[in-house]
Coordinates of C-alpha atoms and ligand atoms in Angstrom, one line a residue:
M1 CA 48.2 -8.4 2.0
D2 CA 47.7 -6.6 5.3
T3 CA 44.2 -6.6 6.0
Y4 CA 44.9 -8.1 9.1
S5 CA 46.5 -5.9 10.6
D6 CA 44.0 -2.5 9.7
S7 CA 42.1 -1.5 12.6
L8 CA 39.1 -3.7 14.0
E9 CA 37.0 -1.1 12.8
L10 CA 38.0 -0.9 9.5
Q11 CA 38.2 -4.5 9.1
W12 CA 34.4 -4.2 10.5
E13 CA 33.6 -1.7 7.9
R14 CA 34.6 -4.0 5.1
V15 CA 32.6 -7.1 5.6
C16 CA 29.8 -4.9 6.6
N17 CA 30.8 -3.5 2.6
R18 CA 31.1 -6.4 1.3
M19 CA 27.6 -8.1 3.3
R20 CA 26.1 -5.3 2.4
V21 CA 26.1 -6.4 -1.3
E22 CA 25.4 -9.9 -0.1
I23 CA 22.0 -9.0 1.9
G24 CA 21.1 -5.8 -0.1
D25 CA 20.4 -1.7 1.3
A26 CA 17.7 -2.5 3.4
A27 CA 18.8 -5.3 5.7
Y28 CA 22.2 -3.9 6.4
R29 CA 20.8 -0.7 7.2
S30 CA 18.1 -2.8 9.5
W31 CA 20.2 -5.2 11.1
L32 CA 24.3 -4.8 10.5
K33 CA 24.5 -0.8 11.0
P34 CA 23.1 -0.3 14.1
M35 CA 25.8 -2.9 14.9
A36 CA 28.7 -2.2 17.4
I37 CA 32.6 -3.3 17.0
Q38 CA 33.7 -4.2 20.5
E39 CA 36.4 -6.0 20.6
L40 CA 38.4 -8.8 19.0
A41 CA 40.0 -11.4 21.6
G42 CA 40.9 -14.8 21.4
G43 CA 40.1 -15.2 18.2
T44 CA 36.4 -14.3 19.5
V45 CA 35.0 -10.8 17.4
R46 CA 32.4 -9.4 19.6
L47 CA 30.0 -7.1 18.1
A48 CA 27.1 -4.8 19.4
A49 CA 23.0 -4.4 19.5
P50 CA 21.5 -1.8 21.0
T51 CA 18.3 -4.3 21.9
R52 CA 17.8 -7.8 22.5
F53 CA 15.3 -8.7 19.4
M54 CA 18.3 -7.0 17.1
R55 CA 20.4 -9.4 18.6
D56 CA 18.5 -12.5 18.4
W57 CA 17.7 -11.5 14.7
V58 CA 21.4 -10.9 14.0
I59 CA 22.5 -14.1 15.8
D60 CA 20.1 -16.4 13.6
H61 CA 20.4 -14.8 10.2
Y62 CA 23.9 -13.1 10.0
A63 CA 26.5 -14.5 12.4
E64 CA 27.3 -17.5 10.1
R65 CA 28.2 -15.7 7.2
L66 CA 29.6 -12.1 8.9
R67 CA 32.7 -15.0 10.2
A68 CA 32.6 -16.5 6.8
V69 CA 33.7 -13.8 5.4
W70 CA 35.7 -12.1 8.2
S71 CA 37.5 -15.3 8.6
E72 CA 38.2 -15.2 4.6
A73 CA 40.0 -11.8 4.8
N74 CA 41.3 -12.4 8.7
P75 CA 42.0 -16.0 9.6
L76 CA 42.7 -15.0 13.0
I77 CA 38.7 -14.6 13.0
Q78 CA 37.3 -17.8 14.6
K79 CA 33.6 -16.9 16.4
I80 CA 31.4 -13.8 16.4
E81 CA 29.5 -13.3 19.3
V82 CA 27.1 -10.6 19.7
M83 CA 25.6 -8.6 22.8
V84 CA 22.9 -6.9 23.7
Q85 CA 25.1 -3.3 24.4
Q86 CA 24.4 -1.3 27.5
S87 CA 22.0 1.7 27.2
R88 CA 24.1 4.5 27.1
S89 CA 21.8 7.0 28.6
P90 CA 19.6 4.9 30.9
V91 CA 16.3 4.6 30.6
R92 CA 14.9 7.3 33.5
A93 CA 12.3 5.8 35.6
R94 CA 8.7 7.3 35.6
P95 CA 6.6 8.3 38.2
G96 CA 3.3 6.0 36.6
R97 CA 5.1 3.3 35.0
A98 CA 6.8 1.6 38.1
E99 CA 4.9 2.8 41.4
P100 CA 1.0 2.0 41.5
A101 CA -0.6 4.9 39.8
P102 CA -1.6 7.6 42.6
A103 CA -5.6 7.2 42.9
P104 CA -7.1 9.2 41.6
V105 CA -5.8 11.3 39.4
P106 CA -4.1 9.2 36.6
V107 CA -4.9 8.4 33.4
D108 CA -6.6 11.0 31.9
G109 CA -4.7 13.5 35.5
A110 CA -1.8 12.8 33.9
G111 CA -2.4 12.6 30.5
R112 CA -4.2 15.9 29.7
G113 CA -1.6 17.1 27.8
M114 CA -1.0 14.2 25.6
D115 CA -4.3 13.7 24.4
G116 CA -4.8 17.4 23.8
L117 CA -1.3 16.6 21.2
S118 CA -2.5 13.2 20.2
A119 CA -4.8 12.9 17.5
P120 CA -8.3 10.4 18.6
L121 CA -7.8 7.0 17.4
D122 CA -11.0 5.4 15.6
P123 CA -11.5 2.5 17.3
R124 CA -12.3 0.5 14.2
F125 CA -8.8 0.2 13.5
T126 CA -7.8 -2.7 15.8
F127 CA -5.5 -5.3 15.3
E128 CA -8.8 -7.7 15.8
R129 CA -10.3 -6.2 12.1
F130 CA -7.3 -5.5 10.6
V131 CA -7.2 -9.4 8.1
V132 CA -3.6 -10.3 7.5
G133 CA -2.1 -12.1 4.4
K134 CA 0.7 -12.1 2.7
P135 CA 0.9 -8.7 1.0
N136 CA 1.1 -7.5 4.8
E137 CA 1.6 -10.4 7.0
F138 CA 5.4 -8.9 7.9
A139 CA 4.0 -5.5 8.6
Y140 CA 0.9 -6.5 11.0
A141 CA 3.5 -8.5 12.7
A142 CA 5.9 -5.8 13.4
A143 CA 3.5 -3.7 14.8
R144 CA 2.3 -6.9 17.0
R145 CA 5.8 -7.0 18.5
V146 CA 6.1 -3.1 19.1
A147 CA 2.1 -3.5 20.6
Q148 CA 2.9 -6.1 23.0
A149 CA 6.8 -5.4 23.5
H150 CA 7.5 -4.4 27.3
E151 CA 11.1 -3.5 26.5
V152 CA 12.2 -1.6 22.9
A153 CA 12.4 -4.1 19.6
F154 CA 13.3 -2.2 17.1
N155 CA 13.3 1.7 16.9
P156 CA 11.8 3.2 14.6
L157 CA 9.4 0.9 13.9
F158 CA 9.1 2.2 9.7
L159 CA 5.6 1.5 7.7
Y160 CA 5.7 2.1 4.3
S161 CA 3.0 1.3 1.3
G162 CA 0.5 3.1 -0.8
V163 CA -2.8 4.7 -0.4
G164 CA -5.2 3.2 1.1
L165 CA -3.6 -1.0 1.8
G166 CA -3.5 0.0 6.1
K167 CA -0.8 2.5 7.6
T168 CA -3.3 4.1 9.7
H169 CA -4.5 1.0 10.5
L170 CA -1.8 -1.1 12.2
M171 CA -0.6 2.6 13.5
H172 CA -4.2 3.4 15.8
A173 CA -3.6 -0.5 16.7
I174 CA -0.4 0.2 18.2
A175 CA -1.8 3.3 19.7
G176 CA -5.2 1.3 21.2
H177 CA -3.7 -1.6 22.7
I178 CA -1.4 0.2 24.7
R179 CA -3.5 2.5 25.7
D180 CA -5.5 -0.3 26.5
H181 CA -3.0 -2.8 28.3
D182 CA -0.8 -0.5 29.7
P183 CA -2.6 3.0 30.3
A184 CA 0.9 4.2 32.1
R185 CA 2.3 4.6 29.0
R186 CA 2.2 8.1 27.1
V187 CA 1.4 7.2 23.7
I188 CA 1.0 10.5 21.2
Y189 CA -0.3 9.6 17.7
L190 CA -0.5 12.2 15.1
S191 CA 0.1 12.7 11.7
A192 CA 3.0 14.6 10.3
E193 CA 1.0 17.6 9.4
K194 CA -0.4 18.0 12.7
F195 CA 3.1 17.7 14.1
M196 CA 4.5 20.2 11.7
Y197 CA 0.7 22.0 12.4
R198 CA 1.9 22.2 15.9
F199 CA 5.3 23.2 16.0
I200 CA 4.9 26.3 13.3
R201 CA 2.4 27.5 16.2
A202 CA 4.6 26.7 19.7
L203 CA 7.4 28.5 17.3
R204 CA 4.3 31.3 16.9
E205 CA 3.6 31.5 20.6
Q206 CA 6.7 31.8 21.5
K207 CA 6.3 28.4 23.5
A208 CA 8.9 26.1 21.8
V209 CA 10.0 25.1 25.0
D210 CA 7.0 23.2 26.2
F211 CA 6.6 22.2 23.3
K212 CA 10.0 20.3 22.9
E213 CA 8.8 19.1 26.8
N214 CA 6.1 18.1 25.8
F215 CA 7.7 15.6 22.4
R216 CA 10.2 14.3 24.7
S217 CA 8.3 12.8 27.6
V218 CA 5.9 9.9 25.9
D219 CA 7.2 6.4 25.8
V220 CA 5.8 6.5 22.1
L221 CA 5.4 8.8 19.9
M222 CA 4.1 8.0 16.9
I223 CA 3.7 10.1 12.9
D224 CA 1.7 9.1 10.1
D225 CA 2.4 9.9 6.6
V226 CA 6.2 11.1 7.6
Q227 CA 6.5 12.3 4.0
F228 CA 4.9 15.4 4.7
I229 CA 7.9 17.3 6.2
S230 CA 9.5 16.6 3.3
G231 CA 11.1 20.0 2.1
K232 CA 10.1 21.7 5.4
D233 CA 13.5 22.4 6.6
S234 CA 13.1 23.5 10.4
T235 CA 9.9 21.2 11.2
Q236 CA 12.4 18.4 9.9
E237 CA 15.0 20.0 12.2
E238 CA 12.9 19.6 15.0
F239 CA 11.6 16.4 14.5
F240 CA 15.5 15.2 14.1
H241 CA 16.0 16.4 17.4
T242 CA 12.8 15.1 19.4
F243 CA 13.4 11.8 17.5
N244 CA 17.4 11.2 18.7
A245 CA 16.4 12.8 22.7
L246 CA 13.6 9.2 22.6
V247 CA 15.7 7.3 20.7
D248 CA 18.4 7.7 23.5
Q249 CA 15.8 7.3 26.2
G250 CA 15.0 4.6 25.2
R251 CA 11.0 5.3 23.8
Q252 CA 9.1 3.8 20.6
I253 CA 8.5 5.1 17.6
V254 CA 6.7 4.5 14.7
I255 CA 6.3 6.3 11.5
S256 CA 4.8 5.5 8.8
A257 CA 5.3 6.9 5.2
D258 CA 4.6 6.4 1.3
K259 CA 8.0 5.2 0.3
S260 CA 11.0 3.9 1.9
P261 CA 13.6 6.0 4.1
S262 CA 15.6 5.6 1.4
N263 CA 13.3 7.1 -1.4
L264 CA 11.7 9.8 0.9
E265 CA 12.8 13.3 -1.1
G266 CA 12.8 15.8 0.0
M267 CA 14.2 14.6 3.1
E268 CA 18.2 15.3 4.4
E269 CA 20.4 12.4 4.4
R270 CA 20.4 12.5 8.0
L271 CA 16.7 11.6 9.0
R272 CA 16.2 9.5 6.1
S273 CA 19.4 7.4 7.2
R274 CA 18.2 7.3 11.1
L275 CA 14.2 6.8 10.0
G276 CA 15.9 3.4 8.1
C277 CA 18.2 2.4 11.1
G278 CA 15.1 0.4 12.3
L279 CA 12.9 -2.3 11.0
V280 CA 11.8 -1.5 7.9
A281 CA 8.2 -3.1 7.0
D282 CA 6.3 -2.2 3.5
I283 CA 3.1 -3.3 2.8
H284 CA 2.7 -4.7 -0.7
P285 CA -0.5 -3.9 -2.7
T286 CA -3.0 -6.6 -2.3
T287 CA -4.1 -9.8 -3.4
Y288 CA -6.9 -10.7 -4.7
E289 CA -7.4 -12.9 -2.0
L290 CA -6.4 -10.6 0.8
R291 CA -9.6 -8.2 -0.8
L292 CA -11.7 -11.2 -0.8
G293 CA -10.9 -11.9 2.7
I294 CA -11.7 -7.8 3.6
L295 CA -14.6 -7.8 2.5
Q296 CA -15.7 -10.9 4.1
S297 CA -14.8 -9.8 7.6
K298 CA -16.3 -6.5 6.6
A299 CA -19.6 -7.8 5.4
E300 CA -20.0 -9.8 8.9
Q301 CA -18.6 -6.8 10.8
L302 CA -21.7 -5.0 8.7
G303 CA -24.1 -7.8 9.5
V304 CA -25.0 -8.4 7.0
Q305 CA -25.2 -11.3 4.0
M306 CA -23.6 -11.0 0.9
P307 CA -23.4 -13.4 -2.3
G308 CA -20.5 -14.6 -2.9
K309 CA -20.5 -14.1 -6.5
V310 CA -21.0 -10.1 -5.0
L311 CA -17.7 -10.4 -2.9
E312 CA -16.0 -11.8 -5.3
F313 CA -16.9 -9.8 -8.2
L314 CA -16.0 -7.1 -6.1
A315 CA -12.3 -8.4 -4.9
H316 CA -12.6 -8.6 -8.9
K317 CA -12.8 -5.6 -9.7
I318 CA -12.0 -3.4 -7.2
A319 CA -8.3 -3.5 -6.6
A320 CA -6.3 -0.8 -6.1
N321 CA -6.7 -0.4 -1.9
V322 CA -8.6 -1.3 0.7
R323 CA -9.8 2.4 1.1
E324 CA -11.7 2.0 -2.4
L325 CA -12.7 -1.9 -2.1
E326 CA -14.6 -0.4 1.5
G327 CA -16.2 2.3 -0.1
A328 CA -18.0 0.4 -2.8
L329 CA -19.0 -2.4 -0.1
N330 CA -20.3 0.4 1.6
R331 CA -22.2 1.7 -0.8
V332 CA -23.8 -1.9 -2.5
I333 CA -25.3 -2.3 1.2
A334 CA -26.3 1.1 1.4
H335 CA -28.0 0.9 -1.9
A336 CA -29.7 -2.1 -1.4
Q337 CA -30.7 -1.0 1.5
L338 CA -32.4 2.7 0.5
V339 CA -34.4 0.5 -1.6
G340 CA -35.4 -2.2 0.0
R341 CA -33.8 -4.7 -2.4
D342 CA -32.0 -8.0 -2.3
I343 CA -28.3 -7.4 -3.3
T344 CA -27.7 -9.0 -6.5
L345 CA -24.6 -8.6 -9.4
E346 CA -26.6 -7.2 -11.4
T347 CA -27.4 -4.4 -9.0
T348 CA -24.1 -4.4 -7.5
Q349 CA -22.9 -4.0 -10.9
D350 CA -25.3 -0.7 -11.9
V351 CA -24.6 1.0 -8.8
L352 CA -20.9 0.8 -8.9
K353 CA -21.1 1.6 -13.2
D354 CA -18.3 4.6 -12.4
I355 CA -16.1 3.0 -10.6
L356 CA -15.4 0.4 -12.2
R357 CA -15.3 1.8 -15.4
A358 CA -13.1 4.4 -14.2
N359 CA -11.2 0.7 -12.5
D360 CA -11.7 -0.5 -16.6
R361 CA -10.6 2.4 -18.2
R362 CA -7.1 1.8 -15.4
I363 CA -4.2 1.7 -17.3
T364 CA -3.4 -1.1 -20.4
I365 CA 0.1 -3.5 -21.1
E366 CA 0.6 -1.9 -24.2
E367 CA 0.4 1.6 -22.8
I368 CA 3.1 0.1 -20.1
Q369 CA 4.9 -1.2 -22.8
K370 CA 4.8 2.3 -25.0
K371 CA 6.0 3.9 -22.1
V372 CA 8.6 2.3 -20.7
A373 CA 10.6 1.6 -24.2
E374 CA 10.5 5.5 -24.8
H375 CA 11.4 6.2 -21.7
F376 CA 14.6 3.6 -22.4
N377 CA 15.2 4.4 -26.0
V378 CA 14.2 1.4 -27.3
K379 CA 11.8 0.2 -29.7
V380 CA 8.5 -0.9 -28.6
A381 CA 8.5 -4.5 -30.6
D382 CA 11.8 -5.4 -28.5
M383 CA 9.0 -5.7 -25.7
H384 CA 8.1 -8.9 -27.7
S385 CA 10.8 -9.6 -29.1
A386 CA 13.5 -12.5 -28.4
R387 CA 16.9 -10.6 -28.0
R388 CA 18.6 -10.9 -24.2
A389 CA 20.4 -8.4 -24.5
R390 CA 20.8 -6.3 -21.4
A391 CA 20.1 -3.0 -22.9
V392 CA 16.9 -4.3 -24.1
A393 CA 16.3 -7.3 -21.4
R394 CA 16.0 -4.6 -18.9
P395 CA 13.3 -2.4 -19.9
R396 CA 11.4 -5.3 -21.0
Q397 CA 11.9 -6.7 -17.2
V398 CA 11.0 -3.1 -16.5
A399 CA 7.7 -3.2 -18.1
M400 CA 6.8 -6.5 -16.4
Y401 CA 6.9 -5.7 -13.4
L402 CA 5.0 -2.6 -14.1
S403 CA 2.1 -4.8 -15.9
K404 CA 1.9 -6.6 -12.9
Q405 CA 1.6 -4.0 -10.4
L406 CA -0.6 -1.7 -12.6
T407 CA -2.8 -3.9 -14.3
T408 CA -5.1 -7.1 -13.3
R409 CA -3.9 -9.4 -15.3
S410 CA -2.4 -12.5 -14.4
L411 CA 1.0 -13.9 -15.0
P412 CA 0.6 -16.0 -17.6
E413 CA -1.7 -13.2 -19.6
I414 CA 1.6 -11.0 -19.0
G415 CA 3.7 -13.2 -20.5
R416 CA 1.1 -13.5 -23.4
K417 CA 1.1 -9.8 -24.3
F418 CA 5.1 -9.7 -24.0
G419 CA 6.4 -12.2 -27.1
G420 CA 4.7 -15.1 -26.0
R421 CA 6.4 -15.4 -22.8
D422 CA 6.1 -18.1 -20.1
H423 CA 4.7 -16.8 -16.8
T424 CA 7.7 -18.2 -14.6
T425 CA 9.9 -15.5 -16.6
V426 CA 7.3 -13.2 -15.5
M427 CA 7.6 -14.0 -12.3
H428 CA 11.9 -13.5 -12.8
A429 CA 10.8 -10.6 -13.9
V430 CA 9.3 -8.7 -11.6
R431 CA 11.4 -10.6 -8.6
K432 CA 14.8 -8.7 -10.6
V433 CA 13.2 -5.7 -10.9
T434 CA 12.4 -5.5 -6.4
E435 CA 16.0 -6.1 -6.3
L436 CA 17.6 -3.8 -8.2
C437 CA 14.9 -1.1 -6.9
D438 CA 16.3 -2.2 -3.1
H439 CA 19.8 -2.2 -4.6
D440 CA 20.4 0.8 -6.5
A441 CA 18.3 4.4 -5.6
G442 CA 18.7 5.6 -9.0
F443 CA 16.8 2.7 -10.6
A444 CA 14.3 2.9 -8.4
E445 CA 13.4 6.8 -9.0
D446 CA 13.4 5.8 -12.9
V447 CA 10.8 2.8 -12.1
E448 CA 9.0 5.4 -10.0
L449 CA 8.8 7.9 -12.2
L450 CA 7.4 5.4 -14.6
R451 CA 4.2 4.4 -12.4
R452 CA 3.4 7.6 -11.9
M453 CA 3.4 9.2 -14.9
L454 CA 1.3 5.3 -15.5
E455 CA -0.7 6.5 -12.8
S456 CA -1.2 10.0 -13.6
Ligands
LIG1 P1 -3.6 3.9 4.4 O1 -2.5 4.7 6.1 O2 -2.3 3.1 4.0 O3 -3.3 4.9 3.2 P2 -5.3 2.6 6.1 O4 -5.3 2.4 7.0 O5 -6.3 4.5 6.2 O6 -4.7 3.6 4.9 O7 -7.1 2.0 5.4 C1 -8.0 2.1 4.7 C2 -9.4 2.1 4.6 O8 -8.9 0.1 4.3 C3 -9.3 2.0 6.5 O9 -10.7 1.5 7.0 C4 -8.7 0.6 6.5 O10 -9.5 0.0 8.2 C5 -8.3 -0.4 6.2 N1 -8.2 -1.2 5.9 C6 -6.5 -1.5 5.1 N2 -6.2 -2.8 5.0 C7 -6.7 -3.5 5.7 C8 -6.7 -5.0 6.5 N3 -5.5 -5.7 6.2 N4 -7.7 -5.8 7.0 C9 -8.9 -4.4 7.3 N5 -9.4 -3.4 6.7 C10 -7.8 -2.6 6.5
LIG2 MG1 -3.2 6.8 6.3

């Protein structure tokens, strides 16, 4: 084989392709794709990472595997070294950061133009008030890191989740933290919708140049709900250029969306891949424990004594998202204060009748089985049967996965509804489908489509 006479780039490409299969597309894009191959000298391959954080991560998580894969193809390779790339365009020194700010103008004076662009922050959306649990711990840690880091840790930080799970809360927390601790850093936080609106207005008023200047001179740009600019071509174009300009200057970008970068429909491919090349962190649907934790924390903040039974009841019944959960809690408290009565399980059920009914009416496992069977063209009976052929096993796994996602049933309950299967079978199905969704965009689309059909 003539693998080792191939150029180093070509070898790297092969190694990357192999790694991509092993670690999945998302991890590949986050960590390996941003690496640049530098040289091969004396059996040592040198790679360059854009930041120190990424270098450390790649060394800890992938270097050994990279070496093994590579030396299989080319026995000359003995060692992988990763270093930090010297930035191509050095970060400009900005007044107000290094020097003490000239009194008395600084914060307001310099920032006014910015504040005009930035949306106001909700003072309740802080890190301290964000309850951390399994579903959101990664996103939380990444957000904290961006807020505290003085150098750009990963760019962009891309947060995604379904509605009402805390993206906006975390974005405000980052912006608020930087404003409080590092007021010389200029932060712009705004929704993609506002971004578009301002861009269009600037074009109309022939102030496009000012618009660009304003955005391109910030230290931290945060755009919430970026899916909003899907299909809006000229806004996307402008955003793409702003994005690149800021990244090149070593500024931090934080983005949120309702889907992962690769699943953002109506987004140009180059923008999607740009969005996915930093750190991608998703917030998963809440668990019972997290919901209970959030309720306890909110009740405490409101200074209201709530019976434990009521909180447990709410955490159990209102599973859709945190926004609904908060709404329910507020309603129960407001009602009790209004009529001057204690909060009990009975009053809670009474006050929330309509919400509870809507939650109860939510999708059943039977509906899921029926829809999934139709979609994949198998019999509903195959959802319960013992047949293991892939053609029926895969749809069955998808149905189990959706049952876990869309209903509040436990794993054993779900197993029972699928021909009396064990809960570990359901767990395996959930894991398998998650994995497939990460690796196979077509499959992910199928699952997403089913979810939407069921939810509508
Ligand atoms: P998203 O932007 O993902 O739609 P939000 O950030 O607006 O969701 O969250 C909806 C509501 O739920 C907000 O009031 C927010 O404070 C609250 N919330 C979400 N997650 C948490 C959490 N982990 N701890 C405390 N409050 C939360
Ligand atoms: Mg939001």
